[in-house]
CSV table of N, CA and C in Angstrom, one decimal:
chain,number,residue,atom,x,y,z
J,1029,UNK,N,-85.6,-103.0,-177.7
J,1029,UNK,CA,-85.5,-102.8,-176.4
J,1029,UNK,C,-84.5,-104.2,-176.1
J,1030,UNK,N,-83.8,-103.7,-175.0
J,1030,UNK,CA,-83.1,-105.0,-174.5
J,1030,UNK,C,-84.1,-105.6,-173.6
J,1031,UNK,N,-83.8,-106.8,-173.9
J,1031,UNK,CA,-84.7,-107.6,-172.9
J,1031,UNK,C,-85.9,-107.3,-173.2
J,1032,UNK,N,-86.9,-107.3,-174.5
J,1032,UNK,CA,-87.9,-107.1,-174.8
J,1032,UNK,C,-88.5,-108.6,-174.2
J,1033,UNK,N,-89.8,-108.1,-173.5
J,1033,UNK,CA,-90.3,-109.5,-173.0
J,1033,UNK,C,-91.6,-110.0,-174.4
J,1034,UNK,N,-91.6,-111.2,-174.6
J,1034,UNK,CA,-92.8,-111.9,-175.8
J,1034,UNK,C,-93.8,-111.8,-175.1
J,1035,UNK,N,-94.0,-112.1,-173.6
J,1035,UNK,CA,-95.2,-112.0,-173.0
J,1035,UNK,C,-95.5,-111.9,-171.7
J,1036,UNK,N,-95.9,-111.3,-171.3
J,1036,UNK,CA,-95.9,-110.4,-169.6
J,1036,UNK,C,-95.2,-111.2,-168.8
J,1037,UNK,N,-94.5,-110.7,-167.5
J,1037,UNK,CA,-94.2,-111.3,-166.8
J,1037,UNK,C,-94.4,-111.2,-165.9
J,1038,UNK,N,-95.3,-112.9,-165.4
J,1038,UNK,CA,-96.0,-113.2,-164.0
J,1038,UNK,C,-95.4,-113.5,-163.0
J,1039,UNK,N,-95.3,-112.7,-161.6
J,1039,UNK,CA,-94.7,-113.2,-160.8
J,1039,UNK,C,-95.5,-113.6,-159.4
J,1040,UNK,N,-95.4,-114.2,-158.8
J,1040,UNK,CA,-96.7,-114.9,-157.7
J,1040,UNK,C,-97.6,-113.6,-157.2
J,1041,UNK,N,-98.5,-113.5,-157.2
J,1041,UNK,CA,-99.1,-112.6,-156.6
J,1041,UNK,C,-98.9,-111.0,-157.6
J,1042,UNK,N,-98.4,-111.1,-158.4
J,1042,UNK,CA,-98.4,-109.7,-159.2
J,1042,UNK,C,-98.7,-110.1,-160.9
J,1043,UNK,N,-99.5,-109.7,-161.3
J,1043,UNK,CA,-100.2,-109.6,-162.8
J,1043,UNK,C,-99.9,-108.6,-163.6
J,1044,UNK,N,-99.2,-108.2,-163.8
J,1044,UNK,CA,-98.9,-106.7,-164.7
J,1044,UNK,C,-100.5,-106.5,-165.5
J,1045,UNK,N,-100.8,-106.1,-164.9
J,1045,UNK,CA,-101.7,-105.1,-165.8
J,1045,UNK,C,-102.8,-104.0,-164.9
J,1046,UNK,N,-103.5,-103.3,-165.6
J,1046,UNK,CA,-103.9,-102.2,-164.7
J,1046,UNK,C,-104.4,-102.4,-163.6
J,1047,UNK,N,-105.6,-103.6,-163.6
J,1047,UNK,CA,-106.1,-103.6,-162.7
J,1047,UNK,C,-105.1,-103.9,-161.0
J,1048,UNK,N,-104.0,-104.1,-161.1
J,1048,UNK,CA,-103.4,-104.2,-159.7
J,1048,UNK,C,-102.6,-102.6,-159.3
J,1049,UNK,N,-102.6,-101.5,-159.9
J,1049,UNK,CA,-101.9,-100.6,-160.1
J,1049,UNK,C,-102.5,-99.9,-158.9
J,1050,UNK,N,-103.9,-99.7,-158.9
J,1050,UNK,CA,-104.5,-98.7,-157.7
J,1050,UNK,C,-104.1,-100.0,-156.1
J,1051,UNK,N,-103.8,-100.9,-155.9
J,1051,UNK,CA,-103.5,-101.4,-154.6
J,1051,UNK,C,-102.0,-101.4,-154.6
J,1052,UNK,N,-101.4,-100.8,-155.3
J,1052,UNK,CA,-99.6,-100.3,-155.1
J,1052,UNK,C,-99.8,-98.9,-154.4
J,1053,UNK,N,-98.7,-98.7,-153.7
J,1053,UNK,CA,-98.4,-97.1,-153.3
J,1053,UNK,C,-97.2,-96.6,-154.4
J,1054,UNK,N,-97.2,-95.1,-154.3
J,1054,UNK,CA,-96.7,-94.9,-155.8
J,1054,UNK,C,-94.8,-94.9,-155.3
J,1055,UNK,N,-94.9,-95.5,-154.2
J,1055,UNK,CA,-93.6,-96.0,-153.7
J,1055,UNK,C,-93.3,-97.3,-154.2
J,1056,UNK,N,-94.5,-98.2,-154.5
J,1056,UNK,CA,-94.1,-99.5,-154.6
J,1056,UNK,C,-94.2,-99.2,-156.5
J,1057,UNK,N,-95.2,-98.9,-156.7
J,1057,UNK,CA,-95.0,-98.6,-158.3
J,1057,UNK,C,-93.6,-98.0,-158.8
J,1058,UNK,N,-92.7,-96.8,-158.2
J,1058,UNK,CA,-91.8,-96.5,-158.4
J,1058,UNK,C,-90.9,-97.6,-158.3
J,1059,UNK,N,-90.6,-98.2,-157.4
J,1059,UNK,CA,-89.7,-99.8,-157.1
J,1059,UNK,C,-90.2,-100.5,-158.6
J,1060,UNK,N,-91.1,-101.0,-158.7
J,1060,UNK,CA,-91.7,-102.0,-159.7
J,1060,UNK,C,-90.8,-101.3,-161.3
J,1061,UNK,N,-91.3,-100.4,-161.4
J,1061,UNK,CA,-90.6,-100.1,-163.2
J,1061,UNK,C,-89.0,-99.6,-162.8
J,1062,UNK,N,-88.6,-99.2,-161.6
J,1062,UNK,CA,-87.2,-98.7,-161.2
J,1062,UNK,C,-86.6,-100.4,-161.6
J,1063,UNK,N,-87.1,-101.1,-161.1
J,1063,UNK,CA,-86.3,-102.9,-161.0
J,1063,UNK,C,-86.7,-103.4,-162.3
J,1064,UNK,N,-87.8,-103.6,-163.0
J,1064,UNK,CA,-87.7,-103.6,-164.5
J,1064,UNK,C,-86.6,-102.9,-165.4
J,1065,UNK,N,-86.6,-101.6,-165.1
J,1065,UNK,CA,-85.4,-100.9,-166.0
J,1065,UNK,C,-84.4,-101.5,-165.5
J,1066,UNK,N,-84.1,-101.9,-164.3
J,1066,UNK,CA,-83.0,-102.1,-164.0
J,1066,UNK,C,-82.4,-103.4,-164.5
J,1067,UNK,N,-83.2,-104.3,-164.8
J,1067,UNK,CA,-83.0,-105.8,-165.2
J,1067,UNK,C,-83.0,-105.6,-166.3
J,1068,UNK,N,-83.3,-104.6,-167.1
J,1068,UNK,CA,-83.3,-103.9,-168.5
J,1068,UNK,C,-84.2,-105.3,-169.4
J,1069,UNK,N,-85.5,-105.3,-168.5
J,1069,UNK,CA,-86.7,-105.9,-169.1
J,1069,UNK,C,-87.6,-104.8,-169.2
J,1070,UNK,N,-88.5,-105.1,-170.5
J,1070,UNK,CA,-89.2,-104.2,-170.6
J,1070,UNK,C,-90.8,-104.8,-171.1
J,1071,UNK,N,-91.6,-104.8,-170.8
J,1071,UNK,CA,-92.7,-105.1,-170.8
J,1071,UNK,C,-94.0,-103.9,-170.9
J,1072,UNK,N,-94.2,-104.0,-172.4
J,1072,UNK,CA,-94.9,-102.8,-172.9
J,1072,UNK,C,-96.3,-102.5,-171.8
J,1073,UNK,N,-97.0,-103.8,-171.5
J,1073,UNK,CA,-98.5,-103.4,-170.7
J,1073,UNK,C,-97.8,-103.0,-169.4
J,1074,UNK,N,-97.0,-103.6,-168.9
J,1074,UNK,CA,-96.7,-103.1,-167.7
J,1074,UNK,C,-96.3,-101.6,-167.4
J,1075,UNK,N,-95.9,-101.2,-168.2
J,1075,UNK,CA,-95.0,-100.1,-168.4
J,1075,UNK,C,-96.0,-99.0,-168.8
J,1076,UNK,N,-96.8,-99.0,-169.5
J,1076,UNK,CA,-98.2,-98.2,-170.2
J,1076,UNK,C,-99.1,-98.2,-168.6
J,1077,UNK,N,-99.3,-99.3,-168.3
J,1077,UNK,CA,-100.2,-99.1,-166.9
J,1077,UNK,C,-100.0,-98.4,-165.8
J,1078,UNK,N,-98.4,-98.6,-165.5
J,1078,UNK,CA,-97.7,-97.8,-164.5
J,1078,UNK,C,-97.8,-96.1,-164.7
J,1079,UNK,N,-97.2,-96.0,-166.1
J,1079,UNK,CA,-97.6,-94.8,-166.5
J,1079,UNK,C,-98.9,-94.2,-166.3
J,1080,UNK,N,-99.8,-94.8,-167.0
J,1080,UNK,CA,-101.5,-94.0,-166.5
J,1080,UNK,C,-101.5,-94.1,-165.3
J,1081,UNK,N,-100.9,-94.8,-164.1
J,1081,UNK,CA,-101.1,-94.8,-163.0
J,1081,UNK,C,-100.6,-93.6,-162.2
J,1082,UNK,N,-99.2,-93.6,-162.8
J,1082,UNK,CA,-98.5,-92.2,-162.2
J,1082,UNK,C,-99.0,-91.2,-162.3
J,1083,UNK,N,-99.7,-91.0,-163.8
J,1083,UNK,CA,-100.0,-89.8,-164.4
J,1083,UNK,C,-101.6,-89.3,-164.0
J,1084,UNK,N,-102.1,-90.3,-163.1
J,1084,UNK,CA,-103.5,-89.9,-162.0
J,1084,UNK,C,-103.0,-89.7,-161.0
J,1085,UNK,N,-101.8,-90.3,-160.8
J,1085,UNK,CA,-101.7,-90.2,-158.8
J,1085,UNK,C,-100.2,-89.1,-159.0
J,1086,UNK,N,-99.7,-88.8,-159.8
J,1086,UNK,CA,-98.7,-88.1,-159.5
J,1086,UNK,C,-98.1,-87.0,-158.1
J,1087,UNK,N,-99.1,-86.2,-157.4
J,1087,UNK,CA,-99.2,-85.6,-156.5
J,1087,UNK,C,-98.6,-85.9,-155.5
J,1088,UNK,N,-99.1,-87.9,-155.6
J,1088,UNK,CA,-98.2,-88.3,-154.1
J,1088,UNK,C,-97.0,-88.5,-154.4
J,1089,UNK,N,-96.3,-88.6,-155.2
J,1089,UNK,CA,-94.7,-88.7,-155.0
J,1089,UNK,C,-94.1,-87.6,-154.8
J,1090,UNK,N,-92.8,-88.0,-153.9
J,1090,UNK,CA,-92.2,-86.8,-153.7
J,1090,UNK,C,-91.0,-86.5,-154.5
J,1091,UNK,N,-90.3,-85.4,-154.2
J,1091,UNK,CA,-88.9,-85.3,-155.4
J,1091,UNK,C,-88.0,-86.4,-155.8
J,1092,UNK,N,-87.7,-87.6,-154.8
J,1092,UNK,CA,-86.9,-88.5,-154.8
J,1092,UNK,C,-87.8,-89.7,-156.2
J,1093,UNK,N,-89.0,-89.5,-155.7
J,1093,UNK,CA,-89.8,-90.4,-156.4
J,1093,UNK,C,-90.0,-90.2,-157.6
J,1094,UNK,N,-90.5,-88.7,-158.0
J,1094,UNK,CA,-90.5,-88.1,-159.4
J,1094,UNK,C,-89.0,-88.4,-160.0
J,1095,UNK,N,-88.1,-88.1,-159.6
J,1095,UNK,CA,-87.0,-88.8,-160.1
J,1095,UNK,C,-86.4,-90.0,-160.6
J,1096,UNK,N,-87.0,-90.9,-159.6
J,1096,UNK,CA,-86.8,-92.1,-159.4
J,1096,UNK,C,-87.4,-92.8,-161.2
J,1097,UNK,N,-88.4,-92.5,-160.7
J,1097,UNK,CA,-89.7,-93.2,-161.9
J,1097,UNK,C,-89.4,-92.6,-163.3
J,1098,UNK,N,-89.4,-90.8,-163.7
J,1098,UNK,CA,-88.5,-90.6,-164.7
J,1098,UNK,C,-87.7,-91.3,-165.4
J,1099,UNK,N,-86.3,-91.3,-164.1
J,1099,UNK,CA,-85.4,-92.3,-164.9
J,1099,UNK,C,-85.3,-93.4,-165.1
J,1100,UNK,N,-86.4,-94.0,-164.7
J,1100,UNK,CA,-86.8,-95.8,-165.1
J,1100,UNK,C,-87.6,-95.7,-166.2
J,1101,UNK,N,-88.2,-95.2,-166.6
J,1101,UNK,CA,-89.1,-95.0,-167.8
J,1101,UNK,C,-88.1,-94.2,-169.0
J,1102,UNK,N,-87.2,-93.2,-168.6
J,1102,UNK,CA,-86.3,-92.8,-169.7
J,1102,UNK,C,-85.2,-93.8,-170.2
J,1103,UNK,N,-84.8,-94.6,-168.9
J,1103,UNK,CA,-83.6,-95.5,-169.0
J,1103,UNK,C,-84.6,-96.6,-170.2
J,1104,UNK,N,-85.9,-97.0,-170.1
J,1104,UNK,CA,-86.5,-98.1,-171.1
J,1104,UNK,C,-87.0,-97.2,-172.5
J,1105,UNK,N,-86.7,-96.0,-172.8
J,1105,UNK,CA,-87.0,-95.4,-173.9
J,1105,UNK,C,-88.7,-94.9,-173.9
J,1106,UNK,N,-89.0,-95.2,-172.7
J,1106,UNK,CA,-90.5,-95.1,-173.1
J,1106,UNK,C,-91.3,-93.7,-172.9
J,1107,UNK,N,-91.5,-93.1,-173.8
J,1107,UNK,CA,-91.8,-91.6,-173.9
J,1107,UNK,C,-93.4,-91.6,-174.1
J,1108,UNK,N,-94.0,-91.2,-172.9
J,1108,UNK,CA,-95.4,-91.4,-172.7
J,1108,UNK,C,-95.5,-89.8,-172.4
J,1109,UNK,N,-96.2,-88.7,-173.2
J,1109,UNK,CA,-96.6,-87.6,-173.3
J,1109,UNK,C,-97.1,-87.1,-171.9
J,1110,UNK,N,-98.2,-87.8,-172.0
J,1110,UNK,CA,-99.0,-87.1,-170.8
J,1110,UNK,C,-98.1,-87.3,-169.5
J,1111,UNK,N,-97.8,-88.7,-169.2
J,1111,UNK,CA,-96.7,-88.8,-167.8
J,1111,UNK,C,-95.7,-87.8,-167.9
J,1112,UNK,N,-95.0,-87.5,-168.5
J,1112,UNK,CA,-94.2,-86.5,-168.3
J,1112,UNK,C,-94.3,-84.5,-168.0
J,1113,UNK,N,-95.7,-85.0,-168.7
J,1113,UNK,CA,-96.3,-83.5,-169.1
J,1113,UNK,C,-96.3,-83.5,-167.1
J,1114,UNK,N,-97.1,-84.6,-166.8
J,1114,UNK,CA,-97.8,-84.5,-165.3
J,1114,UNK,C,-96.2,-84.4,-164.2
J,1115,UNK,N,-95.4,-85.1,-164.8
J,1115,UNK,CA,-94.1,-85.0,-164.3
J,1115,UNK,C,-93.6,-83.4,-163.8
J,1116,UNK,N,-93.5,-82.9,-165.3
J,1116,UNK,CA,-93.0,-81.7,-165.1
J,1116,UNK,C,-93.7,-80.6,-164.4
J,1117,UNK,N,-95.4,-80.8,-164.6
J,1117,UNK,CA,-95.9,-79.9,-163.9
J,1117,UNK,C,-95.8,-80.3,-162.5
J,1118,UNK,N,-95.6,-81.8,-161.7
J,1118,UNK,CA,-95.8,-81.8,-160.5
J,1118,UNK,C,-94.4,-81.4,-159.6
J,1119,UNK,N,-93.4,-81.3,-160.7
J,1119,UNK,CA,-92.1,-80.7,-160.2
J,1119,UNK,C,-91.3,-79.0,-160.6
J,1120,UNK,N,-92.9,-78.3,-160.7
J,1120,UNK,CA,-92.7,-77.5,-161.1
J,1120,UNK,C,-92.6,-76.4,-159.8
J,1121,UNK,N,-92.2,-75.0,-159.6
J,1121,UNK,CA,-92.7,-74.6,-158.4
J,1121,UNK,C,-93.9,-73.9,-158.3
J,1122,UNK,N,-94.0,-73.8,-156.8
J,1122,UNK,CA,-92.9,-73.7,-156.0
J,1122,UNK,C,-92.2,-75.0,-155.3
J,1123,UNK,N,-92.8,-76.0,-155.7
J,1123,UNK,CA,-92.5,-77.4,-155.0
J,1123,UNK,C,-90.9,-77.6,-155.5
J,1124,UNK,N,-90.2,-76.8,-156.8
J,1124,UNK,CA,-89.4,-77.4,-157.3
J,1124,UNK,C,-88.2,-76.7,-156.6
J,1125,UNK,N,-88.0,-75.9,-155.8
J,1125,UNK,CA,-87.6,-75.4,-154.6
J,1125,UNK,C,-87.0,-75.9,-153.4
J,1126,UNK,N,-87.7,-77.2,-153.5
J,1126,UNK,CA,-87.2,-78.5,-152.3
J,1126,UNK,C,-86.5,-79.4,-153.1
J,1127,UNK,N,-86.5,-79.6,-154.2
J,1127,UNK,CA,-85.9,-80.2,-154.5
J,1127,UNK,C,-84.1,-80.6,-154.2
J,1128,UNK,N,-83.7,-81.9,-154.0
J,1128,UNK,CA,-82.6,-81.6,-153.5
J,1128,UNK,C,-81.9,-82.2,-154.9
J,1129,UNK,N,-80.4,-81.8,-155.0
J,1129,UNK,CA,-79.4,-81.6,-156.4
J,1129,UNK,C,-79.4,-82.9,-157.0
J,1130,UNK,N,-79.6,-83.9,-156.4
J,1130,UNK,CA,-79.3,-85.6,-156.9
J,1130,UNK,C,-81.0,-85.4,-157.9
J,1131,UNK,N,-81.8,-85.2,-157.0
J,1131,UNK,CA,-83.1,-85.4,-157.8
J,1131,UNK,C,-83.7,-84.4,-159.0
J,1132,UNK,N,-83.1,-83.2,-159.1
J,1132,UNK,CA,-83.1,-82.2,-160.2
J,1132,UNK,C,-82.0,-82.6,-161.0
J,1133,UNK,N,-81.2,-83.2,-161.2
J,1133,UNK,CA,-80.5,-83.6,-162.1
J,1133,UNK,C,-80.9,-84.6,-162.6
J,1134,UNK,N,-81.6,-85.7,-161.5
J,1134,UNK,CA,-82.1,-86.9,-162.2
J,1134,UNK,C,-83.5,-87.0,-162.9
J,1135,UNK,N,-84.1,-85.8,-162.7
J,1135,UNK,CA,-85.5,-85.5,-163.3
J,1135,UNK,C,-85.0,-84.4,-164.8
J,1136,UNK,N,-83.8,-83.3,-164.6
J,1136,UNK,CA,-83.4,-83.2,-165.6
J,1136,UNK,C,-83.2,-84.1,-166.8
J,1137,UNK,N,-82.4,-85.3,-166.3
J,1137,UNK,CA,-81.5,-85.9,-167.6
J,1137,UNK,C,-82.5,-86.7,-168.2
J,1138,UNK,N,-83.5,-87.3,-167.1
J,1138,UNK,CA,-84.6,-88.1,-167.5
J,1138,UNK,C,-85.9,-87.5,-169.0
J,1139,UNK,N,-86.0,-86.2,-168.6
J,1139,UNK,CA,-86.5,-85.4,-169.8
J,1139,UNK,C,-85.8,-84.8,-171.1
J,1140,UNK,N,-84.7,-85.2,-170.7
J,1140,UNK,CA,-83.4,-85.0,-172.1
J,1140,UNK,C,-83.2,-86.1,-173.0
J,1141,UNK,N,-83.2,-87.4,-172.0
J,1141,UNK,CA,-83.0,-88.5,-172.4
J,1141,UNK,C,-84.3,-88.8,-173.4
J,1142,UNK,N,-85.4,-88.4,-172.8
J,1142,UNK,CA,-86.7,-88.4,-173.7
J,1142,UNK,C,-86.7,-87.5,-174.5
J,1143,UNK,N,-86.1,-86.8,-175.1
J,1143,UNK,CA,-86.5,-85.3,-175.8
J,1143,UNK,C,-87.4,-84.6,-175.0
J,1144,UNK,N,-87.5,-84.5,-174.4
J,1144,UNK,CA,-89.2,-84.0,-173.5
J,1144,UNK,C,-87.9,-82.4,-173.2
J,1145,UNK,N,-88.7,-81.3,-173.6
J,1145,UNK,CA,-88.1,-79.9,-173.2
J,1145,UNK,C,-88.8,-79.0,-173.1
J,1146,UNK,N,-89.6,-79.3,-171.5
J,1146,UNK,CA,-90.4,-78.2,-171.6
J,1146,UNK,C,-89.2,-76.9,-170.9
J,1147,UNK,N,-89.1,-76.0,-172.0
J,1147,UNK,CA,-88.6,-74.8,-171.4
J,1147,UNK,C,-89.1,-74.2,-170.3
J,1148,UNK,N,-89.8,-73.8,-169.7
J,1148,UNK,CA,-90.5,-73.2,-168.6
J,1148,UNK,C,-89.9,-73.8,-167.0
J,1149,UNK,N,-89.8,-75.5,-167.5
J,1149,UNK,CA,-89.0,-76.4,-166.5
J,1149,UNK,C,-88.0,-76.3,-166.5
J,1150,UNK,N,-87.2,-76.2,-167.4
J,1150,UNK,CA,-85.7,-75.9,-167.6
J,1150,UNK,C,-85.7,-74.8,-166.8
J,1151,UNK,N,-86.2,-73.7,-167.0
J,1151,UNK,CA,-85.4,-72.7,-167.1
J,1151,UNK,C,-85.6,-72.4,-165.1
J,1152,UNK,N,-86.6,-73.3,-164.7
J,1152,UNK,CA,-86.9,-73.0,-163.4
J,1152,UNK,C,-85.8,-74.2,-163.0
J,1153,UNK,N,-85.9,-75.1,-163.4
J,1153,UNK,CA,-84.6,-75.8,-162.6
J,1153,UNK,C,-83.1,-75.7,-162.7
J,1154,UNK,N,-82.6,-74.9,-164.1
J,1154,UNK,CA,-81.5,-74.1,-164.0
J,1154,UNK,C,-81.3,-72.7,-163.0
J,1155,UNK,N,-82.8,-71.8,-162.7
J,1155,UNK,CA,-82.1,-71.3,-161.3
J,1155,UNK,C,-82.3,-71.7,-160.4
J,1156,UNK,N,-82.8,-73.1,-159.8
J,1156,UNK,CA,-83.2,-73.9,-158.8
J,1156,UNK,C,-81.3,-74.0,-159.0
J,1157,UNK,N,-80.9,-74.8,-159.5
J,1157,UNK,CA,-79.4,-75.1,-159.7
J,1157,UNK,C,-78.5,-74.0,-158.9
J,1158,UNK,N,-78.5,-73.0,-159.5
J,1158,UNK,CA,-77.7,-71.9,-159.5
J,1158,UNK,C,-77.2,-71.4,-157.9
J,1159,UNK,N,-78.9,-71.8,-157.1
J,1159,UNK,CA,-78.6,-71.3,-156.1
J,1159,UNK,C,-78.2,-72.5,-155.0
J,1160,UNK,N,-77.6,-73.5,-155.5
J,1160,UNK,CA,-77.7,-75.1,-154.4
J,1160,UNK,C,-76.2,-75.1,-155.4
J,1161,UNK,N,-75.7,-74.7,-156.0
J,1161,UNK,CA,-74.3,-75.2,-156.7
J,1161,UNK,C,-73.6,-75.9,-155.8
J,1162,UNK,N,-73.1,-75.6,-154.5
J,1162,UNK,CA,-72.3,-76.2,-154.0
J,1162,UNK,C,-72.6,-77.8,-153.7
J,1163,UNK,N,-73.7,-77.9,-153.5
J,1163,UNK,CA,-74.5,-79.0,-152.9
J,1163,UNK,C,-74.6,-80.1,-153.9
J,1164,UNK,N,-74.1,-80.1,-155.0
J,1164,UNK,CA,-74.2,-80.8,-156.5
J,1164,UNK,C,-72.5,-81.5,-156.4
J,1165,UNK,N,-73.2,-82.9,-156.8
J,1165,UNK,CA,-71.6,-83.6,-157.1
J,1165,UNK,C,-70.9,-83.1,-158.4
J,1166,UNK,N,-69.6,-83.1,-158.8
J,1166,UNK,CA,-69.0,-83.0,-159.5
J,1166,UNK,C,-69.9,-83.9,-161.2
J,1167,UNK,N,-70.1,-84.6,-160.7
J,1167,UNK,CA,-70.9,-86.0,-161.8
J,1167,UNK,C,-72.3,-85.4,-162.0
J,1168,UNK,N,-73.1,-84.8,-160.7
J,1168,UNK,CA,-74.1,-84.6,-161.0
J,1168,UNK,C,-74.6,-82.8,-161.2
J,1169,UNK,N,-73.6,-82.4,-161.5
J,1169,UNK,CA,-73.5,-81.0,-161.9
J,1169,UNK,C,-73.3,-81.2,-163.8
J,1170,UNK,N,-72.4,-82.1,-164.2
J,1170,UNK,CA,-71.9,-82.2,-165.2
J,1170,UNK,C,-73.5,-82.9,-166.1
J,1171,UNK,N,-73.9,-83.9,-165.5
J,1171,UNK,CA,-74.9,-84.4,-165.8
J,1171,UNK,C,-75.9,-83.3,-166.4
J,1172,UNK,N,-76.6,-82.7,-165.4
J,1172,UNK,CA,-77.4,-81.6,-165.5
J,1172,UNK,C,-77.3,-80.7,-166.4
J,1173,UNK,N,-75.8,-80.6,-166.7
J,1173,UNK,CA,-75.2,-79.3,-167.5
J,1173,UNK,C,-75.5,-80.0,-169.2
J,1174,UNK,N,-75.3,-81.2,-169.2
J,1174,UNK,CA,-75.7,-81.9,-170.4
J,1174,UNK,C,-77.1,-82.0,-170.6
J,1175,UNK,N,-78.0,-82.2,-169.3
J,1175,UNK,CA,-79.7,-82.1,-169.9
J,1175,UNK,C,-79.9,-81.1,-170.6
J,1176,UNK,N,-79.4,-79.6,-169.7
J,1176,UNK,CA,-79.2,-78.4,-170.0
J,1176,UNK,C,-79.3,-77.9,-171.5
J,1177,UNK,N,-77.9,-78.6,-172.1
J,1177,UNK,CA,-77.5,-78.7,-173.1
J,1177,UNK,C,-78.3,-79.5,-174.5
J,1178,UNK,N,-78.3,-80.6,-174.3
J,1178,UNK,CA,-79.4,-81.0,-175.1
J,1178,UNK,C,-80.7,-80.2,-174.9
J,1179,UNK,N,-81.2,-79.8,-174.0
J,1179,UNK,CA,-83.0,-78.9,-174.0
J,1179,UNK,C,-82.2,-77.9,-174.5
J,1180,UNK,N,-81.2,-77.3,-175.1
J,1180,UNK,CA,-80.7,-75.9,-175.7
J,1180,UNK,C,-81.1,-74.8,-175.1
J,1181,UNK,N,-80.9,-75.1,-173.7
J,1181,UNK,CA,-81.0,-74.2,-172.5
J,1181,UNK,C,-80.5,-73.0,-172.9
J,1182,UNK,N,-80.8,-72.1,-172.8
J,1182,UNK,CA,-79.7,-70.8,-172.9
J,1182,UNK,C,-80.7,-69.3,-172.1
J,1183,UNK,N,-79.8,-69.0,-170.8
J,1183,UNK,CA,-80.4,-68.6,-170.0
J,1183,UNK,C,-79.3,-66.7,-170.0
J,1184,UNK,N,-80.2,-65.8,-169.2
J,1184,UNK,CA,-79.3,-64.6,-169.3
J,1184,UNK,C,-77.9,-64.8,-168.6
J,1185,UNK,N,-78.0,-64.9,-167.4
J,1185,UNK,CA,-77.2,-65.3,-166.3
J,1185,UNK,C,-76.5,-66.5,-166.5
J,1186,UNK,N,-75.0,-66.6,-166.9
J,1186,UNK,CA,-74.2,-68.5,-166.6
J,1186,UNK,C,-75.1,-68.9,-165.5
J,1187,UNK,N,-74.8,-70.4,-165.8
J,1187,UNK,CA,-75.2,-71.4,-164.7
J,1187,UNK,C,-74.1,-70.9,-164.0
J,1188,UNK,N,-73.1,-71.5,-164.0
J,1188,UNK,CA,-72.0,-71.1,-163.3
J,1188,UNK,C,-71.0,-69.8,-162.9
J,1189,UNK,N,-71.2,-69.4,-161.8
J,1189,UNK,CA,-70.7,-67.9,-161.5
J,1189,UNK,C,-69.7,-67.3,-161.0
């Protein structure tokens, strides 16, 4: 891992252990994981503790929070199957229909990056994407197409009509 820490990071008022997680809102947990990921700092204890907390409280995350948290874990290559299953369940229909294109492609790319391919979720995501294609940026559409291809997605109807 890039920037793997030999010992836990201790910031004033912040000790990366499972004890602090319940005190943080889902937004704050997302921000912590996203910041460590963007700084290319990997702390096994921090990622494990936040993954467990996200799994337990996944229903509190909105679409953007799901997408950002999943992307942060994926950027670190942190494969935590219960967390991914919780993310997929939280992002299933009927909730998936409210996802903005950016959140949809972000979650799809995170799943594909980690090699996690829930077929029913990818089918639903492709269907959702086909209903809002004009709202995708070209980069977002390319990223979604990559994730679908990585998942081996095949659908009866072409995504682009």
